[in-house]
């Protein structure tokens, strides 16, 4: 049983949460994170030892690239044994992609890695940033009676809800309730107390933390729409440009029976390309073969992405292509669950 103060490392990457209004220009700009206690004095009252590190140049999350994900994952990996939990402050726009990527890069977690951010800068009166930050720290520090972390995975905390990172999606550009996990229930809801959904929390079968820093970015994503000019997408279906593609299909995984589309897919797969079918509906799952318009996919070897979000599917493709060479192994990884992202 531990009785020392839990410790949390905050990794500040940028985004709205760390911004204040320039008094002269009115522009939003990042503040020096070392001054966080000035903006959130409540942190002094938490029974948590808080330390922070920051990106040298904090960024809007629209600027995030897989290299930044590697940087973040490396920061967690390097500090893993020194802290009880981690909070990553990140812009909300691409948070679901980043949280998904880190879930695949850091497998075997037994400590929480909580992404949070805000819709309003921490320096504004009605900010949602303070509550998000304080509760994210509380969750990152929370342990059960035996001293084990309650959350042992990458998660997103936003507006009183904790979501599995690789199940989350940003759904609102202006509501405080900006995230959801459409195909998986919340991991926790913060009210007067933080109520954990204990049977939904991920538990790894790995014996220790494994770091997978390699991401292969030769992946493409095509969203179908009525009238889509498939010929314009020829380069995306070129194995020299991409090694795997996500097709965002309609409903339960349906697509038009257009002959140009079909020959692009068949040639691509014959050359070794991988095609993953993800529904563009915000909830529900792909069921290839349910309708005649998706039976074709089964015939030519398109992989069903089940109920994965596009964000998780994209990160999972980058991870799978980055770490496994063999096509069968890649397909096996893509169809099964790695860390609670599907099913
Ligand atoms: N554009 C900002 C970002 O994603 C929005 C936010 O932080 O919520 O960095």
Short mmCIF file of N, CA and C in Angstrom, two decimals, residues 96-277:
data_model
loop_
_atom_site.label_atom_id
_atom_site.label_comp_id
_atom_site.label_asym_id
_atom_site.label_seq_id
_atom_site.Cartn_x
_atom_site.Cartn_y
_atom_site.Cartn_z
N UNK A 96 -8.04 12.98 -31.15
CA UNK A 96 -8.46 11.58 -31.30
C UNK A 96 -7.43 10.80 -32.13
N UNK A 97 -6.80 11.46 -33.10
CA UNK A 97 -5.75 10.79 -33.89
C UNK A 97 -4.53 10.52 -33.01
N UNK A 98 -4.12 11.55 -32.26
CA UNK A 98 -2.93 11.42 -31.41
C UNK A 98 -3.12 10.37 -30.33
N UNK A 99 -4.31 10.39 -29.71
CA UNK A 99 -4.57 9.42 -28.63
C UNK A 99 -4.61 8.01 -29.22
N UNK A 100 -5.19 7.86 -30.41
CA UNK A 100 -5.20 6.54 -31.06
C UNK A 100 -3.77 6.09 -31.33
N UNK A 101 -2.97 7.00 -31.90
CA UNK A 101 -1.59 6.62 -32.26
C UNK A 101 -0.82 6.18 -31.02
N UNK A 102 -0.92 6.94 -29.94
CA UNK A 102 -0.16 6.57 -28.74
C UNK A 102 -0.63 5.25 -28.14
N UNK A 103 -1.92 4.93 -28.33
CA UNK A 103 -2.40 3.65 -27.79
C UNK A 103 -1.71 2.47 -28.48
N UNK A 104 -1.40 2.62 -29.77
CA UNK A 104 -0.71 1.53 -30.48
C UNK A 104 0.80 1.58 -30.25
N UNK A 105 1.33 2.77 -29.99
CA UNK A 105 2.79 2.90 -29.81
C UNK A 105 3.24 2.48 -28.42
N UNK A 106 2.34 2.62 -27.44
CA UNK A 106 2.69 2.29 -26.05
C UNK A 106 1.82 1.13 -25.60
N UNK A 107 2.24 -0.07 -25.91
CA UNK A 107 1.44 -1.24 -25.55
C UNK A 107 1.96 -1.86 -24.26
N UNK A 108 1.01 -2.32 -23.45
CA UNK A 108 1.40 -2.90 -22.16
C UNK A 108 1.37 -1.86 -21.04
N UNK A 109 0.68 -0.75 -21.28
CA UNK A 109 0.59 0.30 -20.24
C UNK A 109 -0.07 -0.23 -18.98
N UNK A 110 0.49 0.14 -17.85
CA UNK A 110 -0.18 -0.13 -16.57
C UNK A 110 -0.39 1.17 -15.81
N UNK A 111 -0.25 2.26 -16.55
CA UNK A 111 -0.45 3.59 -15.96
C UNK A 111 -1.31 4.41 -16.92
N UNK A 112 -2.01 5.42 -16.40
CA UNK A 112 -2.86 6.23 -17.29
C UNK A 112 -2.07 7.25 -18.11
N UNK A 113 -2.48 7.39 -19.36
CA UNK A 113 -1.98 8.46 -20.23
C UNK A 113 -3.23 9.21 -20.69
N UNK A 114 -3.48 10.37 -20.09
CA UNK A 114 -4.75 11.07 -20.31
C UNK A 114 -4.55 12.30 -21.18
N UNK A 115 -5.16 12.31 -22.34
CA UNK A 115 -5.15 13.49 -23.19
C UNK A 115 -6.27 14.42 -22.75
N UNK A 116 -5.96 15.71 -22.68
CA UNK A 116 -7.05 16.67 -22.51
C UNK A 116 -6.67 17.98 -23.17
N UNK A 117 -7.65 18.86 -23.28
CA UNK A 117 -7.46 20.16 -23.91
C UNK A 117 -8.67 21.00 -23.53
N UNK A 118 -9.01 21.95 -24.36
CA UNK A 118 -10.21 22.74 -24.04
C UNK A 118 -10.71 23.46 -25.28
N UNK A 119 -11.94 23.94 -25.18
CA UNK A 119 -12.53 24.72 -26.26
C UNK A 119 -12.23 26.20 -26.07
N UNK A 120 -12.11 26.62 -24.79
CA UNK A 120 -11.77 28.02 -24.50
C UNK A 120 -10.42 28.07 -23.80
N UNK A 121 -9.59 29.06 -24.13
CA UNK A 121 -8.27 29.16 -23.52
C UNK A 121 -8.35 29.23 -21.99
N UNK A 122 -7.34 28.72 -21.34
CA UNK A 122 -7.33 28.66 -19.88
C UNK A 122 -7.34 30.06 -19.27
N UNK A 123 -6.92 31.03 -20.04
CA UNK A 123 -6.90 32.41 -19.54
C UNK A 123 -8.21 33.16 -19.73
N UNK A 124 -9.30 32.49 -20.12
CA UNK A 124 -10.57 33.20 -20.27
C UNK A 124 -11.50 32.81 -19.12
N UNK A 125 -12.44 33.71 -18.79
CA UNK A 125 -13.24 33.51 -17.58
C UNK A 125 -14.07 32.23 -17.63
N UNK A 126 -14.72 31.95 -18.77
CA UNK A 126 -15.59 30.77 -18.83
C UNK A 126 -14.85 29.53 -19.33
N UNK A 127 -13.57 29.51 -19.19
CA UNK A 127 -12.80 28.39 -19.75
C UNK A 127 -13.26 27.02 -19.24
N UNK A 128 -13.25 26.06 -20.14
CA UNK A 128 -13.48 24.66 -19.74
C UNK A 128 -12.13 24.00 -19.44
N UNK A 129 -11.05 24.73 -19.68
CA UNK A 129 -9.71 24.17 -19.56
C UNK A 129 -9.33 23.81 -18.13
N UNK A 130 -9.79 24.63 -17.16
CA UNK A 130 -9.39 24.36 -15.77
C UNK A 130 -9.96 23.04 -15.29
N UNK A 131 -11.25 22.85 -15.51
CA UNK A 131 -11.88 21.61 -15.04
C UNK A 131 -11.27 20.43 -15.77
N UNK A 132 -11.09 20.58 -17.08
CA UNK A 132 -10.51 19.46 -17.84
C UNK A 132 -9.12 19.10 -17.30
N UNK A 133 -8.32 20.11 -17.05
CA UNK A 133 -6.95 19.86 -16.58
C UNK A 133 -6.96 19.24 -15.18
N UNK A 134 -7.74 19.83 -14.27
CA UNK A 134 -7.72 19.35 -12.88
C UNK A 134 -8.23 17.90 -12.81
N UNK A 135 -9.34 17.62 -13.50
CA UNK A 135 -9.88 16.25 -13.41
C UNK A 135 -8.96 15.27 -14.14
N UNK A 136 -8.37 15.69 -15.24
CA UNK A 136 -7.43 14.79 -15.94
C UNK A 136 -6.27 14.42 -15.02
N UNK A 137 -5.80 15.40 -14.25
CA UNK A 137 -4.70 15.11 -13.31
C UNK A 137 -5.19 14.14 -12.23
N UNK A 138 -6.41 14.39 -11.74
CA UNK A 138 -6.94 13.49 -10.69
C UNK A 138 -7.04 12.05 -11.21
N UNK A 139 -7.50 11.91 -12.45
CA UNK A 139 -7.63 10.56 -13.03
C UNK A 139 -6.25 9.94 -13.22
N UNK A 140 -5.30 10.75 -13.68
CA UNK A 140 -3.94 10.24 -13.91
C UNK A 140 -3.28 9.81 -12.59
N UNK A 141 -3.77 10.36 -11.48
CA UNK A 141 -3.16 10.05 -10.18
C UNK A 141 -3.93 8.99 -9.42
N UNK A 142 -5.11 8.62 -9.93
CA UNK A 142 -6.01 7.75 -9.18
C UNK A 142 -5.54 6.29 -9.14
N UNK A 143 -5.56 5.73 -7.94
CA UNK A 143 -5.16 4.32 -7.78
C UNK A 143 -6.18 3.62 -6.90
N UNK A 144 -6.24 2.30 -7.00
CA UNK A 144 -7.15 1.56 -6.13
C UNK A 144 -6.49 1.30 -4.77
N UNK A 145 -7.16 0.54 -3.92
CA UNK A 145 -6.64 0.33 -2.57
C UNK A 145 -5.29 -0.37 -2.54
N UNK A 146 -5.01 -1.14 -3.61
CA UNK A 146 -3.72 -1.85 -3.60
C UNK A 146 -2.62 -1.01 -4.26
N UNK A 147 -2.97 0.22 -4.65
CA UNK A 147 -1.96 1.10 -5.25
C UNK A 147 -1.83 0.97 -6.75
N UNK A 148 -2.68 0.12 -7.38
CA UNK A 148 -2.64 -0.03 -8.85
C UNK A 148 -3.43 1.10 -9.50
N UNK A 149 -2.91 1.63 -10.60
CA UNK A 149 -3.63 2.67 -11.33
C UNK A 149 -5.00 2.15 -11.76
N UNK A 150 -6.02 3.00 -11.66
CA UNK A 150 -7.36 2.56 -12.08
C UNK A 150 -7.42 2.50 -13.61
N UNK A 151 -6.95 3.57 -14.24
CA UNK A 151 -6.93 3.60 -15.71
C UNK A 151 -5.54 3.15 -16.15
N UNK A 152 -5.49 2.18 -17.05
CA UNK A 152 -4.18 1.66 -17.50
C UNK A 152 -4.14 1.66 -19.02
N UNK A 153 -4.46 2.80 -19.58
CA UNK A 153 -4.53 2.90 -21.05
C UNK A 153 -4.46 4.37 -21.46
N UNK A 154 -4.45 4.61 -22.77
CA UNK A 154 -4.50 5.98 -23.28
C UNK A 154 -5.97 6.40 -23.37
N UNK A 155 -6.31 7.53 -22.77
CA UNK A 155 -7.71 7.97 -22.75
C UNK A 155 -7.79 9.47 -23.03
N UNK A 156 -9.00 9.90 -23.35
CA UNK A 156 -9.26 11.33 -23.60
C UNK A 156 -10.25 11.80 -22.54
N UNK A 157 -9.90 12.85 -21.82
CA UNK A 157 -10.85 13.43 -20.85
C UNK A 157 -11.33 14.77 -21.36
N UNK A 158 -12.62 14.93 -21.47
CA UNK A 158 -13.19 16.19 -21.94
C UNK A 158 -14.59 16.35 -21.37
N UNK A 159 -14.83 17.51 -20.74
CA UNK A 159 -16.17 17.88 -20.26
C UNK A 159 -16.87 16.74 -19.50
N UNK A 160 -16.26 16.37 -18.41
CA UNK A 160 -16.83 15.42 -17.43
C UNK A 160 -16.84 13.95 -17.91
N UNK A 161 -16.30 13.66 -19.07
CA UNK A 161 -16.30 12.28 -19.53
C UNK A 161 -14.88 11.82 -19.90
N UNK A 162 -14.62 10.55 -19.58
CA UNK A 162 -13.35 9.94 -19.96
C UNK A 162 -13.65 8.87 -21.02
N UNK A 163 -12.96 8.97 -22.14
CA UNK A 163 -13.19 8.03 -23.25
C UNK A 163 -11.92 7.25 -23.54
N UNK A 164 -12.07 6.02 -24.04
CA UNK A 164 -10.88 5.32 -24.54
C UNK A 164 -10.34 6.13 -25.72
N UNK A 165 -9.02 6.36 -25.71
CA UNK A 165 -8.42 7.22 -26.74
C UNK A 165 -8.71 6.74 -28.14
N UNK A 166 -8.54 5.42 -28.38
CA UNK A 166 -8.71 4.92 -29.74
C UNK A 166 -10.17 4.63 -30.08
N UNK A 167 -11.09 5.08 -29.23
CA UNK A 167 -12.52 5.01 -29.55
C UNK A 167 -13.12 6.40 -29.66
N UNK A 168 -12.28 7.41 -29.43
CA UNK A 168 -12.83 8.77 -29.34
C UNK A 168 -12.85 9.48 -30.69
N UNK A 169 -13.77 10.45 -30.80
CA UNK A 169 -13.84 11.31 -31.98
C UNK A 169 -14.26 12.69 -31.53
N UNK A 170 -13.72 13.71 -32.18
CA UNK A 170 -14.20 15.06 -31.90
C UNK A 170 -15.49 15.26 -32.68
N UNK A 171 -16.54 15.70 -32.00
CA UNK A 171 -17.84 15.82 -32.67
C UNK A 171 -18.37 17.24 -32.69
N UNK A 172 -17.74 18.16 -31.96
CA UNK A 172 -18.27 19.52 -31.98
C UNK A 172 -17.14 20.53 -32.02
N UNK A 173 -17.33 21.54 -32.88
CA UNK A 173 -16.33 22.60 -32.99
C UNK A 173 -16.59 23.69 -31.96
N UNK A 174 -17.78 23.71 -31.37
CA UNK A 174 -18.05 24.82 -30.45
C UNK A 174 -18.68 24.44 -29.11
N UNK A 175 -19.14 23.21 -28.95
CA UNK A 175 -19.71 22.82 -27.65
C UNK A 175 -18.59 22.38 -26.72
N UNK A 176 -18.77 22.60 -25.41
CA UNK A 176 -17.79 22.09 -24.46
C UNK A 176 -17.74 20.57 -24.53
N UNK A 177 -18.91 19.97 -24.77
CA UNK A 177 -18.95 18.51 -24.92
C UNK A 177 -18.47 18.17 -26.33
N UNK A 178 -17.16 18.22 -26.54
CA UNK A 178 -16.62 18.17 -27.90
C UNK A 178 -16.29 16.76 -28.37
N UNK A 179 -16.28 15.79 -27.45
CA UNK A 179 -15.86 14.43 -27.82
C UNK A 179 -16.94 13.41 -27.51
N UNK A 180 -16.82 12.30 -28.17
CA UNK A 180 -17.64 11.15 -27.81
C UNK A 180 -16.86 9.89 -28.19
N UNK A 181 -17.35 8.73 -27.72
CA UNK A 181 -16.79 7.47 -28.23
C UNK A 181 -18.01 6.67 -28.68
N UNK A 182 -18.37 6.83 -29.95
CA UNK A 182 -19.68 6.38 -30.42
C UNK A 182 -19.95 4.89 -30.28
N UNK A 183 -18.91 4.08 -30.31
CA UNK A 183 -19.14 2.63 -30.24
C UNK A 183 -18.63 1.98 -28.97
N UNK A 184 -18.38 2.82 -27.97
CA UNK A 184 -17.85 2.25 -26.71
C UNK A 184 -18.27 3.19 -25.58
N UNK A 185 -18.72 2.60 -24.47
CA UNK A 185 -19.21 3.51 -23.43
C UNK A 185 -18.05 4.25 -22.76
N UNK A 186 -18.39 5.34 -22.08
CA UNK A 186 -17.37 6.14 -21.40
C UNK A 186 -16.63 5.27 -20.39
N UNK A 187 -15.35 5.57 -20.18
CA UNK A 187 -14.59 4.84 -19.16
C UNK A 187 -14.90 5.38 -17.78
N UNK A 188 -15.28 6.65 -17.74
CA UNK A 188 -15.62 7.26 -16.44
C UNK A 188 -16.44 8.51 -16.69
N UNK A 189 -17.22 8.87 -15.70
CA UNK A 189 -17.97 10.13 -15.74
C UNK A 189 -17.65 10.87 -14.44
N UNK A 190 -17.26 12.14 -14.60
CA UNK A 190 -16.90 12.92 -13.41
C UNK A 190 -18.08 13.76 -12.97
N UNK A 191 -18.61 13.45 -11.80
CA UNK A 191 -19.66 14.27 -11.19
C UNK A 191 -19.10 14.72 -9.86
N UNK A 192 -19.89 14.55 -8.82
CA UNK A 192 -19.39 14.89 -7.48
C UNK A 192 -18.16 14.02 -7.18
N UNK A 193 -18.24 12.75 -7.62
CA UNK A 193 -17.05 11.90 -7.57
C UNK A 193 -16.79 11.39 -8.99
N UNK A 194 -15.63 10.79 -9.19
CA UNK A 194 -15.34 10.23 -10.52
C UNK A 194 -15.82 8.77 -10.50
N UNK A 195 -16.83 8.49 -11.33
CA UNK A 195 -17.40 7.14 -11.36
C UNK A 195 -16.78 6.37 -12.52
N UNK A 196 -15.97 5.37 -12.22
CA UNK A 196 -15.33 4.58 -13.28
C UNK A 196 -16.25 3.45 -13.71
N UNK A 197 -16.24 3.20 -15.00
CA UNK A 197 -16.97 2.08 -15.55
C UNK A 197 -16.00 0.89 -15.53
N UNK A 198 -15.87 0.26 -14.37
CA UNK A 198 -14.74 -0.65 -14.15
C UNK A 198 -14.64 -1.78 -15.16
N UNK A 199 -15.80 -2.31 -15.59
CA UNK A 199 -15.71 -3.44 -16.52
C UNK A 199 -15.37 -3.01 -17.94
N UNK A 200 -15.26 -1.71 -18.20
CA UNK A 200 -14.89 -1.24 -19.54
C UNK A 200 -13.41 -0.86 -19.64
N UNK A 201 -12.74 -0.81 -18.51
CA UNK A 201 -11.33 -0.37 -18.53
C UNK A 201 -10.44 -1.45 -19.15
N UNK A 202 -9.52 -1.02 -19.98
CA UNK A 202 -8.63 -1.97 -20.67
C UNK A 202 -7.56 -2.49 -19.73
N UNK A 203 -7.30 -3.79 -19.81
CA UNK A 203 -6.21 -4.39 -19.06
C UNK A 203 -5.33 -5.16 -20.03
N UNK A 204 -4.04 -4.84 -20.02
CA UNK A 204 -3.12 -5.48 -20.96
C UNK A 204 -2.77 -6.90 -20.52
N UNK A 205 -2.44 -7.72 -21.51
CA UNK A 205 -1.96 -9.07 -21.20
C UNK A 205 -0.43 -9.10 -21.26
N UNK A 206 0.17 -7.99 -21.72
CA UNK A 206 1.63 -7.95 -21.83
C UNK A 206 2.24 -7.79 -20.44
N UNK A 207 3.46 -8.31 -20.30
CA UNK A 207 4.06 -8.25 -18.96
C UNK A 207 4.79 -6.93 -18.72
N UNK A 208 5.19 -6.26 -19.80
CA UNK A 208 5.83 -4.95 -19.60
C UNK A 208 5.52 -4.00 -20.75
N UNK A 209 5.85 -2.74 -20.53
CA UNK A 209 5.57 -1.73 -21.55
C UNK A 209 6.43 -1.97 -22.79
N UNK A 210 5.77 -2.00 -23.94
CA UNK A 210 6.52 -2.15 -25.20
C UNK A 210 6.31 -0.91 -26.04
N UNK A 211 7.42 -0.36 -26.52
CA UNK A 211 7.38 0.89 -27.28
C UNK A 211 7.51 0.58 -28.76
N UNK A 212 6.55 1.03 -29.55
CA UNK A 212 6.57 0.84 -31.00
C UNK A 212 6.66 2.21 -31.68
N UNK A 213 7.86 2.77 -31.79
CA UNK A 213 7.96 4.12 -32.32
C UNK A 213 7.79 4.23 -33.84
N UNK A 214 7.80 3.07 -34.53
CA UNK A 214 7.78 3.16 -36.00
C UNK A 214 6.37 3.35 -36.54
N UNK A 215 6.21 4.38 -37.36
CA UNK A 215 4.92 4.60 -38.03
C UNK A 215 5.21 4.75 -39.51
N UNK A 216 4.45 4.06 -40.33
CA UNK A 216 4.61 4.18 -41.78
C UNK A 216 3.45 5.04 -42.29
N UNK A 217 3.79 6.18 -42.87
CA UNK A 217 2.73 7.14 -43.26
C UNK A 217 2.24 6.94 -44.70
N UNK A 218 2.66 5.86 -45.35
CA UNK A 218 2.20 5.63 -46.72
C UNK A 218 0.79 5.04 -46.74
N UNK A 219 -0.10 5.79 -46.16
CA UNK A 219 -1.49 5.33 -46.11
C UNK A 219 -2.39 6.43 -46.68
N UNK A 220 -3.53 6.03 -47.20
CA UNK A 220 -4.46 7.01 -47.78
C UNK A 220 -5.85 6.80 -47.22
N UNK A 221 -6.68 7.83 -47.35
CA UNK A 221 -8.05 7.74 -46.86
C UNK A 221 -8.97 8.40 -47.89
N UNK A 222 -9.95 7.64 -48.32
CA UNK A 222 -10.89 8.17 -49.33
C UNK A 222 -12.29 8.10 -48.75
N UNK A 223 -12.98 9.24 -48.76
CA UNK A 223 -14.36 9.22 -48.30
C UNK A 223 -15.27 9.17 -49.53
N UNK A 224 -16.10 8.14 -49.61
CA UNK A 224 -17.00 8.02 -50.75
C UNK A 224 -18.09 9.10 -50.67
N UNK A 225 -18.53 9.54 -51.82
CA UNK A 225 -19.71 10.41 -51.89
C UNK A 225 -20.36 10.20 -53.25
N UNK A 226 -21.66 10.40 -53.34
CA UNK A 226 -22.33 10.14 -54.61
C UNK A 226 -21.71 11.00 -55.72
N UNK A 227 -21.32 10.36 -56.81
CA UNK A 227 -20.73 11.08 -57.94
C UNK A 227 -19.22 11.20 -57.87
N UNK A 228 -18.59 10.56 -56.91
CA UNK A 228 -17.13 10.67 -56.74
C UNK A 228 -16.41 10.28 -58.05
N UNK A 229 -15.52 11.13 -58.58
CA UNK A 229 -14.82 10.81 -59.83
C UNK A 229 -13.62 9.90 -59.54
N UNK A 230 -13.83 8.60 -59.56
CA UNK A 230 -12.79 7.66 -59.11
C UNK A 230 -11.47 7.83 -59.86
N UNK A 231 -11.56 8.22 -61.14
CA UNK A 231 -10.31 8.37 -61.92
C UNK A 231 -9.37 9.38 -61.27
N UNK A 232 -9.95 10.39 -60.62
CA UNK A 232 -9.12 11.43 -59.98
C UNK A 232 -8.31 10.87 -58.82
N UNK A 233 -8.67 9.65 -58.39
CA UNK A 233 -7.99 9.07 -57.22
C UNK A 233 -6.94 8.02 -57.61
N UNK A 234 -6.64 7.97 -58.94
CA UNK A 234 -5.72 6.93 -59.43
C UNK A 234 -4.39 6.88 -58.67
N UNK A 235 -3.83 8.06 -58.37
CA UNK A 235 -2.54 8.11 -57.67
C UNK A 235 -2.62 7.54 -56.27
N UNK A 236 -3.78 7.70 -55.65
CA UNK A 236 -3.92 7.18 -54.28
C UNK A 236 -3.92 5.65 -54.32
N UNK A 237 -4.46 5.10 -55.41
CA UNK A 237 -4.49 3.64 -55.57
C UNK A 237 -3.21 3.12 -56.21
N UNK A 238 -2.15 3.91 -56.16
CA UNK A 238 -0.88 3.49 -56.75
C UNK A 238 0.02 2.99 -55.62
N UNK A 239 0.42 1.74 -55.72
CA UNK A 239 1.21 1.09 -54.67
C UNK A 239 2.55 1.81 -54.42
N UNK A 240 2.99 2.60 -55.42
CA UNK A 240 4.23 3.36 -55.21
C UNK A 240 4.01 4.57 -54.29
N UNK A 241 2.74 4.94 -54.14
CA UNK A 241 2.44 6.10 -53.28
C UNK A 241 1.90 5.69 -51.91
N UNK A 242 1.07 4.67 -51.91
CA UNK A 242 0.47 4.23 -50.63
C UNK A 242 0.60 2.70 -50.53
N UNK A 243 0.72 2.22 -49.30
CA UNK A 243 0.76 0.76 -49.11
C UNK A 243 -0.57 0.24 -48.56
N UNK A 244 -1.38 1.16 -48.07
CA UNK A 244 -2.68 0.76 -47.52
C UNK A 244 -3.64 1.92 -47.62
N UNK A 245 -4.91 1.59 -47.80
CA UNK A 245 -5.95 2.63 -47.95
C UNK A 245 -7.12 2.34 -47.04
N UNK A 246 -7.70 3.42 -46.52
CA UNK A 246 -8.98 3.30 -45.83
C UNK A 246 -10.02 3.84 -46.79
N UNK A 247 -11.07 3.06 -47.00
CA UNK A 247 -12.20 3.60 -47.76
C UNK A 247 -13.31 3.86 -46.75
N UNK A 248 -13.73 5.09 -46.64
CA UNK A 248 -14.87 5.42 -45.77
C UNK A 248 -16.13 5.20 -46.60
N UNK A 249 -16.80 4.12 -46.29
CA UNK A 249 -17.95 3.69 -47.09
C UNK A 249 -19.26 4.15 -46.45
N UNK A 250 -20.36 3.82 -47.12
CA UNK A 250 -21.68 4.19 -46.61
C UNK A 250 -22.19 3.11 -45.64
N UNK A 251 -22.99 3.54 -44.68
CA UNK A 251 -23.73 2.62 -43.81
C UNK A 251 -22.90 1.48 -43.28
N UNK A 252 -23.37 0.25 -43.52
CA UNK A 252 -22.68 -0.91 -42.96
C UNK A 252 -21.54 -1.41 -43.86
N UNK A 253 -20.96 -0.47 -44.63
CA UNK A 253 -19.78 -0.82 -45.42
C UNK A 253 -20.05 -0.92 -46.90
N UNK A 254 -21.03 -0.15 -47.38
CA UNK A 254 -21.46 -0.28 -48.78
C UNK A 254 -20.80 0.75 -49.69
N UNK A 255 -20.68 0.37 -50.98
CA UNK A 255 -20.04 1.24 -51.96
C UNK A 255 -20.72 1.02 -53.31
N UNK A 256 -20.60 1.98 -54.23
CA UNK A 256 -21.20 1.77 -55.55
C UNK A 256 -20.48 0.65 -56.31
N UNK A 257 -21.20 0.06 -57.27
CA UNK A 257 -20.58 -1.03 -58.03
C UNK A 257 -19.88 -0.50 -59.29
N UNK A 258 -19.42 0.72 -59.23
CA UNK A 258 -18.74 1.40 -60.34
C UNK A 258 -17.53 0.59 -60.82
N UNK A 259 -17.42 0.40 -62.14
CA UNK A 259 -16.36 -0.49 -62.66
C UNK A 259 -14.97 0.12 -62.48
N UNK A 260 -14.84 1.44 -62.61
CA UNK A 260 -13.52 2.07 -62.40
C UNK A 260 -13.06 1.84 -60.96
N UNK A 261 -13.97 2.04 -60.03
CA UNK A 261 -13.65 1.86 -58.60
C UNK A 261 -13.20 0.41 -58.37
N UNK A 262 -13.97 -0.51 -58.92
CA UNK A 262 -13.66 -1.93 -58.69
C UNK A 262 -12.31 -2.31 -59.28
N UNK A 263 -12.00 -1.78 -60.47
CA UNK A 263 -10.71 -2.20 -61.03
C UNK A 263 -9.56 -1.52 -60.28
N UNK A 264 -9.78 -0.30 -59.77
CA UNK A 264 -8.72 0.33 -58.96
C UNK A 264 -8.44 -0.52 -57.72
N UNK A 265 -9.50 -0.96 -57.06
CA UNK A 265 -9.34 -1.76 -55.83
C UNK A 265 -8.66 -3.09 -56.14
N UNK A 266 -9.13 -3.76 -57.20
CA UNK A 266 -8.58 -5.09 -57.50
C UNK A 266 -7.11 -5.02 -57.86
N UNK A 267 -6.76 -4.04 -58.72
CA UNK A 267 -5.34 -3.90 -59.11
C UNK A 267 -4.48 -3.59 -57.89
N UNK A 268 -5.00 -2.72 -57.05
CA UNK A 268 -4.25 -2.30 -55.85
C UNK A 268 -3.98 -3.50 -54.94
N UNK A 269 -5.02 -4.29 -54.70
CA UNK A 269 -4.85 -5.46 -53.82
C UNK A 269 -3.94 -6.49 -54.49
N UNK A 270 -4.09 -6.67 -55.81
CA UNK A 270 -3.23 -7.64 -56.51
C UNK A 270 -1.76 -7.25 -56.44
N UNK A 271 -1.51 -5.93 -56.35
CA UNK A 271 -0.11 -5.48 -56.25
C UNK A 271 0.41 -5.50 -54.82
N UNK A 272 -0.43 -5.94 -53.88
CA UNK A 272 0.03 -6.03 -52.48
C UNK A 272 -0.56 -4.98 -51.56
N UNK A 273 -1.38 -4.08 -52.11
CA UNK A 273 -2.00 -3.03 -51.27
C UNK A 273 -3.05 -3.60 -50.32
N UNK A 274 -3.23 -2.91 -49.22
CA UNK A 274 -4.24 -3.33 -48.23
C UNK A 274 -5.37 -2.30 -48.25
N UNK A 275 -6.60 -2.78 -48.30
CA UNK A 275 -7.76 -1.86 -48.27
C UNK A 275 -8.61 -2.18 -47.05
N UNK A 276 -8.86 -1.15 -46.26
CA UNK A 276 -9.62 -1.31 -45.02
C UNK A 276 -10.94 -0.54 -45.15
N UNK A 277 -12.03 -1.23 -44.87
CA UNK A 277 -13.37 -0.65 -45.03
C UNK A 277 -13.87 -0.12 -43.69
#
